[in-house]
């Protein structure tokens, strides 16, 4: 820190001092008749270039020092060994998106934990289906998605993609099948377009389409620089601060841009107001298109539009079926949760 400050001070003072001395020396020499006016220009030009170069070196040293701190963190991160089993199979690219996922008797404990977060989960996703995963907080919904995306491997059991253990696939290839909006998604201090595309170069038309599907046309219309408007004010004075709901919609647009066969939304409407939430639900079919969608929520009213609903409780799948079928089981967990939430809404007058 101290050296950084010293370098900064030197880089400001030295060139000025140096130039002053040189000007004085050259002028005195010229005044004494040692050389003509042409030589003065030549000397001053040479010295200006030299001092510019020296300034560049000092600036470079300063930046290297300032960045060293972040680089250390980055290298420490990059040095973390990857213990994950790396398969080499490629995932078949299918234009009909006919991928089938199966959880076969999967149990999972977080590293260092004695209790199971998931217990004997067996489940099959039908292609093109809208699957809702519901349950109280802590019932294992997010863990289920983390295993699906191979952020962790199951402690017991196996997950299959088109009949093959997902560990056998090349990880990058496997991930290309999924678009996920996690609850703790991150936006970057970059233009809106790059936030949607998650890349520096992008297909503008497709970005616009995804923004429109996610219900952000209104916001885009009001932006001073359109797609080039920066999110956040970290690097751009003119950047915009987005609300929680707008952020969530940008994250949804990003997941659409990837155009993967599966779209997974983990509580995607948690930060949205009731009107925006309703808007997303009613457009859900259009948003999802022919993809297979997995939709996680603890708000049951938002899952009615799904073909199949899976109810998690304490890490286990305890019920599965359509909304009507599940609701008809009067003493089932789904009916219990549904009635509890309906009562709450009626009491609060929110519905
Ligand atoms: P849900 O998404 O249904 O709210 P989670 O899948 O997040 O539930 O959590 C299931 C269980 O796993 C909970 O008991 C939770 O405390 C535990 N859990 C979640 N994440 C971790 C973690 N990173 N480390 C240890 N335990 C965790």
mmCIF file with all atom_site columns, N, CA, C and O in Angstrom, residues 294 320 351:
data_model
loop_
_atom_site.group_PDB
_atom_site.id
_atom_site.type_symbol
_atom_site.label_atom_id
_atom_site.label_alt_id
_atom_site.label_comp_id
_atom_site.label_asym_id
_atom_site.label_entity_id
_atom_site.label_seq_id
_atom_site.pdbx_PDB_ins_code
_atom_site.Cartn_x
_atom_site.Cartn_y
_atom_site.Cartn_z
_atom_site.occupancy
_atom_site.B_iso_or_equiv
_atom_site.pdbx_formal_charge
_atom_site.auth_seq_id
_atom_site.auth_comp_id
_atom_site.auth_asym_id
_atom_site.auth_atom_id
_atom_site.pdbx_PDB_model_num
ATOM 1  N N  . UNK A 1 294 ? -38.322 -27.220 -15.357 1.00 0.00 ? 294 UNK A N  1
ATOM 2  C CA . UNK A 1 294 ? -38.429 -27.616 -13.953 1.00 0.00 ? 294 UNK A CA 1
ATOM 3  C C  . UNK A 1 294 ? -38.569 -26.324 -13.163 1.00 0.00 ? 294 UNK A C  1
ATOM 4  O O  . UNK A 1 294 ? -37.736 -25.428 -13.277 1.00 0.00 ? 294 UNK A O  1
ATOM 5  N N  . UNK A 1 320 ? -46.576 -37.222 -5.974  1.00 0.00 ? 320 UNK A N  1
ATOM 6  C CA . UNK A 1 320 ? -46.304 -36.825 -7.356  1.00 0.00 ? 320 UNK A CA 1
ATOM 7  C C  . UNK A 1 320 ? -47.581 -36.943 -8.166  1.00 0.00 ? 320 UNK A C  1
ATOM 8  O O  . UNK A 1 320 ? -48.321 -37.917 -8.020  1.00 0.00 ? 320 UNK A O  1
ATOM 9  N N  . UNK A 1 351 ? -55.229 -12.437 -2.273  1.00 0.00 ? 351 UNK A N  1
ATOM 10 C CA . UNK A 1 351 ? -55.663 -13.084 -3.518  1.00 0.00 ? 351 UNK A CA 1
ATOM 11 C C  . UNK A 1 351 ? -56.953 -12.467 -4.018  1.00 0.00 ? 351 UNK A C  1
ATOM 12 O O  . UNK A 1 351 ? -57.792 -12.103 -3.216  1.00 0.00 ? 351 UNK A O  1
#
